[in-house]
PDB file of N, CA and C in Angstrom:
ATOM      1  N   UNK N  13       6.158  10.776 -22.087  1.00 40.00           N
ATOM      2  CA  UNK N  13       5.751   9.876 -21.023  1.00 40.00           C
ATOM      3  C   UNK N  13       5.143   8.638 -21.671  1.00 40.00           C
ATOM      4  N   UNK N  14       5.467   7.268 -21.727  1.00 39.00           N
ATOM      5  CA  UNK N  14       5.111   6.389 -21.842  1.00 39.00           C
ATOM      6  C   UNK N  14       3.868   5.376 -20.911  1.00 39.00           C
ATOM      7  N   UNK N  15       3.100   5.090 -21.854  1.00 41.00           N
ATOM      8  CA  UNK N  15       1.739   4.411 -20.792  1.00 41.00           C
ATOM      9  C   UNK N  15       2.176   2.821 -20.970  1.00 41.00           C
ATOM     10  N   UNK N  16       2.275   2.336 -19.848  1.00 42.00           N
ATOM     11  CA  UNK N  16       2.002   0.545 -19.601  1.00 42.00           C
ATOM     12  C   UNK N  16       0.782  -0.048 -20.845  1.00 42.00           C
ATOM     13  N   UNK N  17       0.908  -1.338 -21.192  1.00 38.00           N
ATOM     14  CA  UNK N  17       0.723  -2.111 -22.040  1.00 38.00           C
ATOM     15  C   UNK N  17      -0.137  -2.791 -21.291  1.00 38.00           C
ATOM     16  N   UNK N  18      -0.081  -2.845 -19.826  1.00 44.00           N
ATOM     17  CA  UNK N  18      -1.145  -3.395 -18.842  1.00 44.00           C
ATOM     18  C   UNK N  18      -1.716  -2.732 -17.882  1.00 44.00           C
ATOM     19  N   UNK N  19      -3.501  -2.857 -18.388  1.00 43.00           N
ATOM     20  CA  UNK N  19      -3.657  -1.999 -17.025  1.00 43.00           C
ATOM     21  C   UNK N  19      -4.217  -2.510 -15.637  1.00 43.00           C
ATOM     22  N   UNK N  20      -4.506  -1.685 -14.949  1.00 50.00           N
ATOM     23  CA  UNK N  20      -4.859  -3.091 -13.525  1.00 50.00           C
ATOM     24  C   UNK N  20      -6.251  -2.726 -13.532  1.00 50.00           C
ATOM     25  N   UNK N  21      -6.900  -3.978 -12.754  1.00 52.00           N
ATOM     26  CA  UNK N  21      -8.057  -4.144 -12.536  1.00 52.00           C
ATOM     27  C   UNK N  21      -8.832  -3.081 -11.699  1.00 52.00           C
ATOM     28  N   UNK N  22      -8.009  -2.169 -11.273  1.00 52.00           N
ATOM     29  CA  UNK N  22      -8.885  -1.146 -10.046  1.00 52.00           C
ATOM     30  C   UNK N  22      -8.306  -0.159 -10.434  1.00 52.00           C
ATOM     31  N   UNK N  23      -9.348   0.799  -9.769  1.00 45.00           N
ATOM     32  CA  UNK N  23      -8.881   2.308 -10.270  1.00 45.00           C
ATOM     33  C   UNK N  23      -8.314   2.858  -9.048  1.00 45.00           C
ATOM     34  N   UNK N  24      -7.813   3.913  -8.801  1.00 47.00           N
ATOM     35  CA  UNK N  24      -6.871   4.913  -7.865  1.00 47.00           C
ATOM     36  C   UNK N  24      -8.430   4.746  -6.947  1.00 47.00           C
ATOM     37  N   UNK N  25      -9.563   5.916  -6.958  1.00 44.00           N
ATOM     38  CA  UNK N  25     -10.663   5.993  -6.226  1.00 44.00           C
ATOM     39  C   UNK N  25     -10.481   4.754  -5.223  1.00 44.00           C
ATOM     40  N   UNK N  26     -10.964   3.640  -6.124  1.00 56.00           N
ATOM     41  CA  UNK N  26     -10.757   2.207  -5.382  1.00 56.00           C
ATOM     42  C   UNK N  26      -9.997   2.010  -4.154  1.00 56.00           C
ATOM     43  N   UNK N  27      -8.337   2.435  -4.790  1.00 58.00           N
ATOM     44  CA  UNK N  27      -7.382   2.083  -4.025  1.00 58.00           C
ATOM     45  C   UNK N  27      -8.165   3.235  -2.993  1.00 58.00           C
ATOM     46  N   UNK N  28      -7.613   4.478  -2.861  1.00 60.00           N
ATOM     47  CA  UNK N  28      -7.834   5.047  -1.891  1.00 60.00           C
ATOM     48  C   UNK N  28      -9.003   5.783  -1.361  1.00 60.00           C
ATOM     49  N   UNK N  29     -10.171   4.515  -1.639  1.00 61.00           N
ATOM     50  CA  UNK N  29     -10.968   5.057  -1.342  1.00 61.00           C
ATOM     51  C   UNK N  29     -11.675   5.301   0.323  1.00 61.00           C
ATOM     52  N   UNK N  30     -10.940   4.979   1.392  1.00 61.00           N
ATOM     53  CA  UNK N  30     -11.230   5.133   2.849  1.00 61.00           C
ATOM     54  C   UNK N  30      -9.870   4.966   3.149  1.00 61.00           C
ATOM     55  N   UNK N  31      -9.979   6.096   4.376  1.00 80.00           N
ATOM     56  CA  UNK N  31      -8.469   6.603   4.900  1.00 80.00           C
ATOM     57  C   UNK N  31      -7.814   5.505   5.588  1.00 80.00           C
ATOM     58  N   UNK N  32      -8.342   4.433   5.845  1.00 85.00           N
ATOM     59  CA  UNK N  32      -8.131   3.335   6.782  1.00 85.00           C
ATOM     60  C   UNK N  32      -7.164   2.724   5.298  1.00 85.00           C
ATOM     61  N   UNK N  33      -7.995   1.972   4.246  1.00 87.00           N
ATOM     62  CA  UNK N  33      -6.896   1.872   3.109  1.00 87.00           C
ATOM     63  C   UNK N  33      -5.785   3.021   2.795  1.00 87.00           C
ATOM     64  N   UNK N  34      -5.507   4.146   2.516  1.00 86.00           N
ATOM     65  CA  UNK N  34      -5.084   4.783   2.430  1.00 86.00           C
ATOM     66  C   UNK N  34      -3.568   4.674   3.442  1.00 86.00           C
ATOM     67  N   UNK N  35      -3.990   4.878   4.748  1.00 88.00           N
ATOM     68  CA  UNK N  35      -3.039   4.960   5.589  1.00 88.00           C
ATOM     69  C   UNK N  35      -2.277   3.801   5.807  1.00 88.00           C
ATOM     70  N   UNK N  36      -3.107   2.842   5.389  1.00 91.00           N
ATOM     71  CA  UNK N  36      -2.487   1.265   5.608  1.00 91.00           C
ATOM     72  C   UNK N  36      -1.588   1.343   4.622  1.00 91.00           C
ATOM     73  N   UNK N  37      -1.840   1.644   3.092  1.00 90.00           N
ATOM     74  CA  UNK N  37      -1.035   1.471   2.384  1.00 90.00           C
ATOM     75  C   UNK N  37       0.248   2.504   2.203  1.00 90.00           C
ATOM     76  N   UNK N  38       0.272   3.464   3.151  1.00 86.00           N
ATOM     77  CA  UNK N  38       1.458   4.464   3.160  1.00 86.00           C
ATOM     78  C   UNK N  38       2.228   3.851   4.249  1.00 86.00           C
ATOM     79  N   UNK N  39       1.690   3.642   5.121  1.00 90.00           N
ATOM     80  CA  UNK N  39       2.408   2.497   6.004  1.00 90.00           C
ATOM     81  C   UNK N  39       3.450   1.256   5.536  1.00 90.00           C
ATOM     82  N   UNK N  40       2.529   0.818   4.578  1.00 93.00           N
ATOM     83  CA  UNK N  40       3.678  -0.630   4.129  1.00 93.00           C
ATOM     84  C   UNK N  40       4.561  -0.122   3.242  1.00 93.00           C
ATOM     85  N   UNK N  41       4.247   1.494   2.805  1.00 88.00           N
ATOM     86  CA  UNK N  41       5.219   1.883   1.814  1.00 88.00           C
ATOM     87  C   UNK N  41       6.185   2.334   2.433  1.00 88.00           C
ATOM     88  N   UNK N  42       5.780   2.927   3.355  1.00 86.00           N
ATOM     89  CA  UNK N  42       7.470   3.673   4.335  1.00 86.00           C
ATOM     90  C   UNK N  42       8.258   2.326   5.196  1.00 86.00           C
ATOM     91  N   UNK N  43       7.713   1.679   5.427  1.00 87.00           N
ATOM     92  CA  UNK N  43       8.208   0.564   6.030  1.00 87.00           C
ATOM     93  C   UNK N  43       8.779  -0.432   5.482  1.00 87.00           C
ATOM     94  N   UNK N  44       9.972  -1.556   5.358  1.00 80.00           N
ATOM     95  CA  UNK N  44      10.754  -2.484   4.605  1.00 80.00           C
ATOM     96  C   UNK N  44      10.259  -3.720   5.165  1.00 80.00           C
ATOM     97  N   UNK N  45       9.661  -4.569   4.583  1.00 84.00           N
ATOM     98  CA  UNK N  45       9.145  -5.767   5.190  1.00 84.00           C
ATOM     99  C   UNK N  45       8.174  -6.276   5.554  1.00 84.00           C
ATOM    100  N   UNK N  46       7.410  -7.584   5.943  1.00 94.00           N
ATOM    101  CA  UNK N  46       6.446  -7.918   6.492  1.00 94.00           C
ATOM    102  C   UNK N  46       5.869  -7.418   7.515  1.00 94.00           C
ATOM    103  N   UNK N  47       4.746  -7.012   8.115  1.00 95.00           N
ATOM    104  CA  UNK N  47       4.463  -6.052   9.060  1.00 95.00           C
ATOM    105  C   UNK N  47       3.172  -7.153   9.343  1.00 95.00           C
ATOM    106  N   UNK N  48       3.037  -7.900  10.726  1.00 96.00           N
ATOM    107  CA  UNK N  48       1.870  -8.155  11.200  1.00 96.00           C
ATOM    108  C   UNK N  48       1.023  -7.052  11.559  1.00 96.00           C
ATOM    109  N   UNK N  49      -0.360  -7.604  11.818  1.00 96.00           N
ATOM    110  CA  UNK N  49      -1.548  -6.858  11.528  1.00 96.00           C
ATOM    111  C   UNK N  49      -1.814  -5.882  12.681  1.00 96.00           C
ATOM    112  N   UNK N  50      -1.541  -6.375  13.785  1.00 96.00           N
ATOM    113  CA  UNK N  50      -1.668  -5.778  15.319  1.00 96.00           C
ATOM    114  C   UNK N  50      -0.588  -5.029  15.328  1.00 96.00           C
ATOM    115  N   UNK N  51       0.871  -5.108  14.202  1.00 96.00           N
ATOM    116  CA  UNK N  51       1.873  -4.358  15.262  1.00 96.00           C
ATOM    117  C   UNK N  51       1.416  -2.819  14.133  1.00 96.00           C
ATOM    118  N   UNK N  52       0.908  -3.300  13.209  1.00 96.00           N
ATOM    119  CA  UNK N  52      -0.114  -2.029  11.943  1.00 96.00           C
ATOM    120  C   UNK N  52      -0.870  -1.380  13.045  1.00 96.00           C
ATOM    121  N   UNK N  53      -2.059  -1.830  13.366  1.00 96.00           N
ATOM    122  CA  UNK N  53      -2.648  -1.709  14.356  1.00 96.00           C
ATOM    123  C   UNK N  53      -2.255  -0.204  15.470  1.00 96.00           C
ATOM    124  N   UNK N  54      -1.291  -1.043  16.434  1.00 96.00           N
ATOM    125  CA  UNK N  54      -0.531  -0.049  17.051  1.00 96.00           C
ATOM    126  C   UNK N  54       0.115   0.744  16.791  1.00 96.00           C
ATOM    127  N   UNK N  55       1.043   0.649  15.571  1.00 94.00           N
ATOM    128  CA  UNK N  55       1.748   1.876  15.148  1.00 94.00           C
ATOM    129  C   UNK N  55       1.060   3.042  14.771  1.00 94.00           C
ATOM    130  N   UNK N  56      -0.119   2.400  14.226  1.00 91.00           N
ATOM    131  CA  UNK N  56      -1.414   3.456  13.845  1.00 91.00           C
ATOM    132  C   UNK N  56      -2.232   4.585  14.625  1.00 91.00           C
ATOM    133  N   UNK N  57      -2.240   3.835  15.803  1.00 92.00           N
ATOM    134  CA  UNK N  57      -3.369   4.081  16.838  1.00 92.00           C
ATOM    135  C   UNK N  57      -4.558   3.479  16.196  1.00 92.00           C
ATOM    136  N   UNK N  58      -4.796   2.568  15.662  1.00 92.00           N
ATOM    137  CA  UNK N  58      -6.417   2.666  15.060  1.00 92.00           C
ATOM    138  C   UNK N  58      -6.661   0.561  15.790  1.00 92.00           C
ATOM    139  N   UNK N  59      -7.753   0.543  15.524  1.00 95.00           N
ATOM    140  CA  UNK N  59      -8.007  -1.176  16.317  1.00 95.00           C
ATOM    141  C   UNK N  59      -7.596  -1.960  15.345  1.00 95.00           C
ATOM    142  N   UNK N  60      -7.376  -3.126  15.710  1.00 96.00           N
ATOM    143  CA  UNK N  60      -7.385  -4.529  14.898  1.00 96.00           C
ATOM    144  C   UNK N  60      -8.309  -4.783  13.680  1.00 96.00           C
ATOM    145  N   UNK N  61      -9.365  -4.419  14.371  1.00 96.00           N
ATOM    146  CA  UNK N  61     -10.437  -4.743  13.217  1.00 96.00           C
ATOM    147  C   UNK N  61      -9.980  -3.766  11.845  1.00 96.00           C
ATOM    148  N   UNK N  62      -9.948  -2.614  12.316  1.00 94.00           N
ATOM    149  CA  UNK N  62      -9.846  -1.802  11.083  1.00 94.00           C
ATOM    150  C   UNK N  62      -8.619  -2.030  10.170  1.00 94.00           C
ATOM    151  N   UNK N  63      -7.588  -2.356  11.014  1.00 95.00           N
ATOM    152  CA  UNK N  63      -6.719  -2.701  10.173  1.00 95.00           C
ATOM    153  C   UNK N  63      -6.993  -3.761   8.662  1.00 95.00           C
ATOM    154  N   UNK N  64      -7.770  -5.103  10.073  1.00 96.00           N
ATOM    155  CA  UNK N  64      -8.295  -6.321   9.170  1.00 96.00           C
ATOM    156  C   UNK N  64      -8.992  -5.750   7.976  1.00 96.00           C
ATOM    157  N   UNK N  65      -9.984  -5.157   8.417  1.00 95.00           N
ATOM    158  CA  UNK N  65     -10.861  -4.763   7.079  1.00 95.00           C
ATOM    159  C   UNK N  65     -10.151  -4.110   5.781  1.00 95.00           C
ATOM    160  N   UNK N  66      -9.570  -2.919   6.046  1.00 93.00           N
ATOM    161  CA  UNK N  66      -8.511  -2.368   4.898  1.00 93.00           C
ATOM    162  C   UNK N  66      -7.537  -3.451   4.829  1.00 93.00           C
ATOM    163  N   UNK N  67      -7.071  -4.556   4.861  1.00 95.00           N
ATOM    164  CA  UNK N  67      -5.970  -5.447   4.336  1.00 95.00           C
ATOM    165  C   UNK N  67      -7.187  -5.733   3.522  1.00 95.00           C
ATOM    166  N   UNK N  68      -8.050  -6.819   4.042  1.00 96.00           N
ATOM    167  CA  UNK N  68      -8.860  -7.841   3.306  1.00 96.00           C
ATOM    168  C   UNK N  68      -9.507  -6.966   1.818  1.00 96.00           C
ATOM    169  N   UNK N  69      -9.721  -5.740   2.114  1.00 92.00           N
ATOM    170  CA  UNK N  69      -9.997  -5.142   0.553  1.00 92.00           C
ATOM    171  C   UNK N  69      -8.541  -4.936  -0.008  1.00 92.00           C
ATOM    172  N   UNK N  70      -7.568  -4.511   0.207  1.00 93.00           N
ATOM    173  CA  UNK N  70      -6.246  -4.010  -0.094  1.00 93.00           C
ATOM    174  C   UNK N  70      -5.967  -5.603  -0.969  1.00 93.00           C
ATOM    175  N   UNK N  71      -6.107  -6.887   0.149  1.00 95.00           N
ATOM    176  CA  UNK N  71      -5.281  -7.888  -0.634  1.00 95.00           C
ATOM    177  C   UNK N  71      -6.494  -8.883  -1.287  1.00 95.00           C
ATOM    178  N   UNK N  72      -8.021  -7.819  -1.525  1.00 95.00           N
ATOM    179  CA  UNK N  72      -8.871  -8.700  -2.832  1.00 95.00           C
ATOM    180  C   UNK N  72      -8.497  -7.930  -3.916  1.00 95.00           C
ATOM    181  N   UNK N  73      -7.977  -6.813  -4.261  1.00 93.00           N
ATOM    182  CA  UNK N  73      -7.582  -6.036  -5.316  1.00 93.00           C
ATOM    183  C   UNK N  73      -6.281  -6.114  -5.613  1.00 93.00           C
ATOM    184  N   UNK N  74      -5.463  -7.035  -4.815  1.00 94.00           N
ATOM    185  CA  UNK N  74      -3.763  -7.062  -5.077  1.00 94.00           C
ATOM    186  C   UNK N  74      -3.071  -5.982  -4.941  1.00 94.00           C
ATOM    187  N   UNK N  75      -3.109  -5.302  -3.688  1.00 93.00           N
ATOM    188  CA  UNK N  75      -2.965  -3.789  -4.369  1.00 93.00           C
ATOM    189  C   UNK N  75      -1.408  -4.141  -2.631  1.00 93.00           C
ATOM    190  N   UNK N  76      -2.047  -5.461  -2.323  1.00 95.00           N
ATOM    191  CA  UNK N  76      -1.273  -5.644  -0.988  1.00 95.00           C
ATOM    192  C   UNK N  76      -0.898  -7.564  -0.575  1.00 95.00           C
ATOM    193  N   UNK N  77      -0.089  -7.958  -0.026  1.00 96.00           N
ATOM    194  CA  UNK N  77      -0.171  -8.967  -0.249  1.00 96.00           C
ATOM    195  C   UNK N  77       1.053  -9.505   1.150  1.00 96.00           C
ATOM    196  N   UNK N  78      -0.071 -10.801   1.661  1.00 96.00           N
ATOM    197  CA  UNK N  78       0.709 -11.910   2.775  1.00 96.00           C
ATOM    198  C   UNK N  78       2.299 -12.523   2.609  1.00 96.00           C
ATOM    199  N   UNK N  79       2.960 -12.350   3.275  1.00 94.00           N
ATOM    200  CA  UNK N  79       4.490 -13.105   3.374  1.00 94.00           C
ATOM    201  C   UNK N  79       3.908 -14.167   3.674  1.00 94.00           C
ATOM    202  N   UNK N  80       4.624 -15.786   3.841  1.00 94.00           N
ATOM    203  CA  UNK N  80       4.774 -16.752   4.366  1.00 94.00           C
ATOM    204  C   UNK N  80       3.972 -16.637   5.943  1.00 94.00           C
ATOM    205  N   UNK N  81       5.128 -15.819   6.214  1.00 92.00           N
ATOM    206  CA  UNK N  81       5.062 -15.373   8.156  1.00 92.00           C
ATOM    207  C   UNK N  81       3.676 -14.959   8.310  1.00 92.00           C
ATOM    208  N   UNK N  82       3.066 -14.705   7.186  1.00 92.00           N
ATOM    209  CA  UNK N  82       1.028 -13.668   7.863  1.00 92.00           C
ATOM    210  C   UNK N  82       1.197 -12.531   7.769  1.00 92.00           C
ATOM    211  N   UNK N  83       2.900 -11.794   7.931  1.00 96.00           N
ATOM    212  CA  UNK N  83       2.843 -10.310   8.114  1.00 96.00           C
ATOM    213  C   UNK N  83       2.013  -9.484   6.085  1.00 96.00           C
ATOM    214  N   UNK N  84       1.946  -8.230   6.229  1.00 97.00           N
ATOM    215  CA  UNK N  84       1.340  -7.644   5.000  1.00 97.00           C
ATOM    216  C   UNK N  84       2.732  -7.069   4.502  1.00 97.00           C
ATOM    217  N   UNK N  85       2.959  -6.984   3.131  1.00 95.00           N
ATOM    218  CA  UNK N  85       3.457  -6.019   2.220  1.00 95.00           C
ATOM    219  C   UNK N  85       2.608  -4.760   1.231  1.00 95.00           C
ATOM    220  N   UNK N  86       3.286  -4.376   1.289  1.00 94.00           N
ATOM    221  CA  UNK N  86       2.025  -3.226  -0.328  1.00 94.00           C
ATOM    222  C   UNK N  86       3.282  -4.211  -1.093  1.00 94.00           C
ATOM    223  N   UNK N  87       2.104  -4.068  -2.485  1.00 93.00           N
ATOM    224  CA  UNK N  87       2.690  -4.397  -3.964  1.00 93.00           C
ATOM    225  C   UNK N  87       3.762  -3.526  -4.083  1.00 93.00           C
ATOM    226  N   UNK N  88       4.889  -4.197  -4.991  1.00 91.00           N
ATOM    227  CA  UNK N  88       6.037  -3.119  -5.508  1.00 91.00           C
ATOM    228  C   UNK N  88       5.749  -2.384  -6.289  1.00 91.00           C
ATOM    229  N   UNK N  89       4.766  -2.241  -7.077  1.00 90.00           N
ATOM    230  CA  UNK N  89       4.124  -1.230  -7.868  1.00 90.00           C
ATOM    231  C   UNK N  89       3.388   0.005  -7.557  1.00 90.00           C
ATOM    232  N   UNK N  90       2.596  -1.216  -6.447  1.00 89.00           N
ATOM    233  CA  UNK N  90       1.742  -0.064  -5.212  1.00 89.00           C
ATOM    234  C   UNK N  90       2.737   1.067  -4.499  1.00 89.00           C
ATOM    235  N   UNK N  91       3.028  -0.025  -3.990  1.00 87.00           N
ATOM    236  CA  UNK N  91       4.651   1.088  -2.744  1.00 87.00           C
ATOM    237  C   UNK N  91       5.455   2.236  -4.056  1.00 87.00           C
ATOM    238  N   UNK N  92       5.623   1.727  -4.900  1.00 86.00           N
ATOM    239  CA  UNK N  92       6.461   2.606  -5.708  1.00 86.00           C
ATOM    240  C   UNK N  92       5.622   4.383  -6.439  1.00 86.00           C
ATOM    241  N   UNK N  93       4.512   3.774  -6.804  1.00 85.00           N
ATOM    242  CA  UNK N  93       3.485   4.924  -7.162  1.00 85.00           C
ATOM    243  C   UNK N  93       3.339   5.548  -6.131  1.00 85.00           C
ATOM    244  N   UNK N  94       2.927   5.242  -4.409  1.00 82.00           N
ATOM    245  CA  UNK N  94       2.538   5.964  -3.391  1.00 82.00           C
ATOM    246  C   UNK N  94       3.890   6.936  -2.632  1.00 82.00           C
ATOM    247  N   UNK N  95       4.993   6.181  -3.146  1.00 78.00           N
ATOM    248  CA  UNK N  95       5.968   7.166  -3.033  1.00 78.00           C
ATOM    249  C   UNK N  95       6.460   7.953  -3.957  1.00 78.00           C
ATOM    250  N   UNK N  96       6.330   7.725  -4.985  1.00 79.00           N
ATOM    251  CA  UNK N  96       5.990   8.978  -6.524  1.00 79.00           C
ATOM    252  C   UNK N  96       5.330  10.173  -5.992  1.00 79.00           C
ATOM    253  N   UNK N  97       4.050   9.844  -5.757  1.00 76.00           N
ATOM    254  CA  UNK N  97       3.049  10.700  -5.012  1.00 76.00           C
ATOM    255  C   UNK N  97       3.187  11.114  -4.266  1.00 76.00           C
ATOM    256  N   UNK N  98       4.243  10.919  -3.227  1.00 72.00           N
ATOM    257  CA  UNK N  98       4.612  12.001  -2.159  1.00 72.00           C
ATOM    258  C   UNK N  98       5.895  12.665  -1.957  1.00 72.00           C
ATOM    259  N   UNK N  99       5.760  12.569  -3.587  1.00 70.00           N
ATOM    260  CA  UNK N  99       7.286  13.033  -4.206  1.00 70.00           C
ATOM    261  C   UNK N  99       8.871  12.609  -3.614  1.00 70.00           C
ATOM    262  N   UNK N 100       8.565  11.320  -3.781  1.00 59.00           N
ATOM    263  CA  UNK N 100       9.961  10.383  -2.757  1.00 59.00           C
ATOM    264  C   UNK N 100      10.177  10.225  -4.591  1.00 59.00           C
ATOM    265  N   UNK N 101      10.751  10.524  -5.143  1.00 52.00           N
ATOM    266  CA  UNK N 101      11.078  10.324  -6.658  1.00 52.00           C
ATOM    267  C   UNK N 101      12.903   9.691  -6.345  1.00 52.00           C
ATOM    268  N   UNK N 102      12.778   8.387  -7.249  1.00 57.00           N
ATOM    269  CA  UNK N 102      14.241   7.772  -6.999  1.00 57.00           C
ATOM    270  C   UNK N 102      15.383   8.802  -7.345  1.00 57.00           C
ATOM    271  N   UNK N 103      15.935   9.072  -7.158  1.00 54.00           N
ATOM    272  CA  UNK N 103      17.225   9.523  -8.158  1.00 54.00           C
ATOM    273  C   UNK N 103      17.697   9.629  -9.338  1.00 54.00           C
ATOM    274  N   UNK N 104      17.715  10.570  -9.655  1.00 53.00           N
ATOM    275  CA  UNK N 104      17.862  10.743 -11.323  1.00 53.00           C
ATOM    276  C   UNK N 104      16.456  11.198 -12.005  1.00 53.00           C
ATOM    277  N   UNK N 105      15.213  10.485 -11.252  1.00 54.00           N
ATOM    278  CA  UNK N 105      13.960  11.074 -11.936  1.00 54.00           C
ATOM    279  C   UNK N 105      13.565  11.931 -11.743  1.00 54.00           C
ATOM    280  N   UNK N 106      12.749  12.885 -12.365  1.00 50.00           N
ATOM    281  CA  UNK N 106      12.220  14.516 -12.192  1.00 50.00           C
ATOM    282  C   UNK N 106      10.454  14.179 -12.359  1.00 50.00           C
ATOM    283  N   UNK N 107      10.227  15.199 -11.741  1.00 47.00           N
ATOM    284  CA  UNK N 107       8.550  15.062 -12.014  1.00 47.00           C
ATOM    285  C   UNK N 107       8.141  15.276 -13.810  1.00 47.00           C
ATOM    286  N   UNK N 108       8.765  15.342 -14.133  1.00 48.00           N
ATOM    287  CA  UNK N 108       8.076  15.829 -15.484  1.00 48.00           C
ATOM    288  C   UNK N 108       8.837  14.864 -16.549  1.00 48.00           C
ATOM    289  N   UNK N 109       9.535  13.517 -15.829  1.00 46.00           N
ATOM    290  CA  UNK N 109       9.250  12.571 -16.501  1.00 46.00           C
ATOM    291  C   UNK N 109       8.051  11.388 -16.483  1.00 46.00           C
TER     292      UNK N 109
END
């Protein structure tokens, strides 16, 4: 197993450290595209605000980030690890690479 040459500024804890981050960011991972904040919101069941709050930490750590349009993405790095983790492994890869 090979380790990155770069590491990031935040740790996992960080990332998921309140379920509101957490869920936000499994959200932008199952989903393809910009996602405004309210339609997060509703798909969630959870309010506006909460959404707001988990973006605004999500996109001071880069861990998430604004389109043009306002809607949110997760990082491609982000989205890619959180589906590692729930064993969405691409094709061809095995856990025990």
């Amino acid at each position: 197993m090979s380790s990155s040459s770069q590491q990031s500024d935040w740790s996992f804890s960080e990332l998921t450290g309140s379920s509101s981050r957490t869920r936000l960011l499994e959200y932008l991972a199952e989903n393809s595209g910009p996602t405004r904040q309210f339609q997060i919101a509703e798909d969630l069941g959870v309010s506006q605000a909460s959404v707001s709050r988990a973006a605004s930490e999500l996109l001071e750590i880069g861990a998430v980030y604004r389109s043009d349009d306002g809607g949110l993405n997760v990082d491609a790095n982000v989205g890619r690890g959180i589906r590692v983790i729930q064993g969405e492994l691409p094709d061809g890869l095995t856990s025990d690479e």
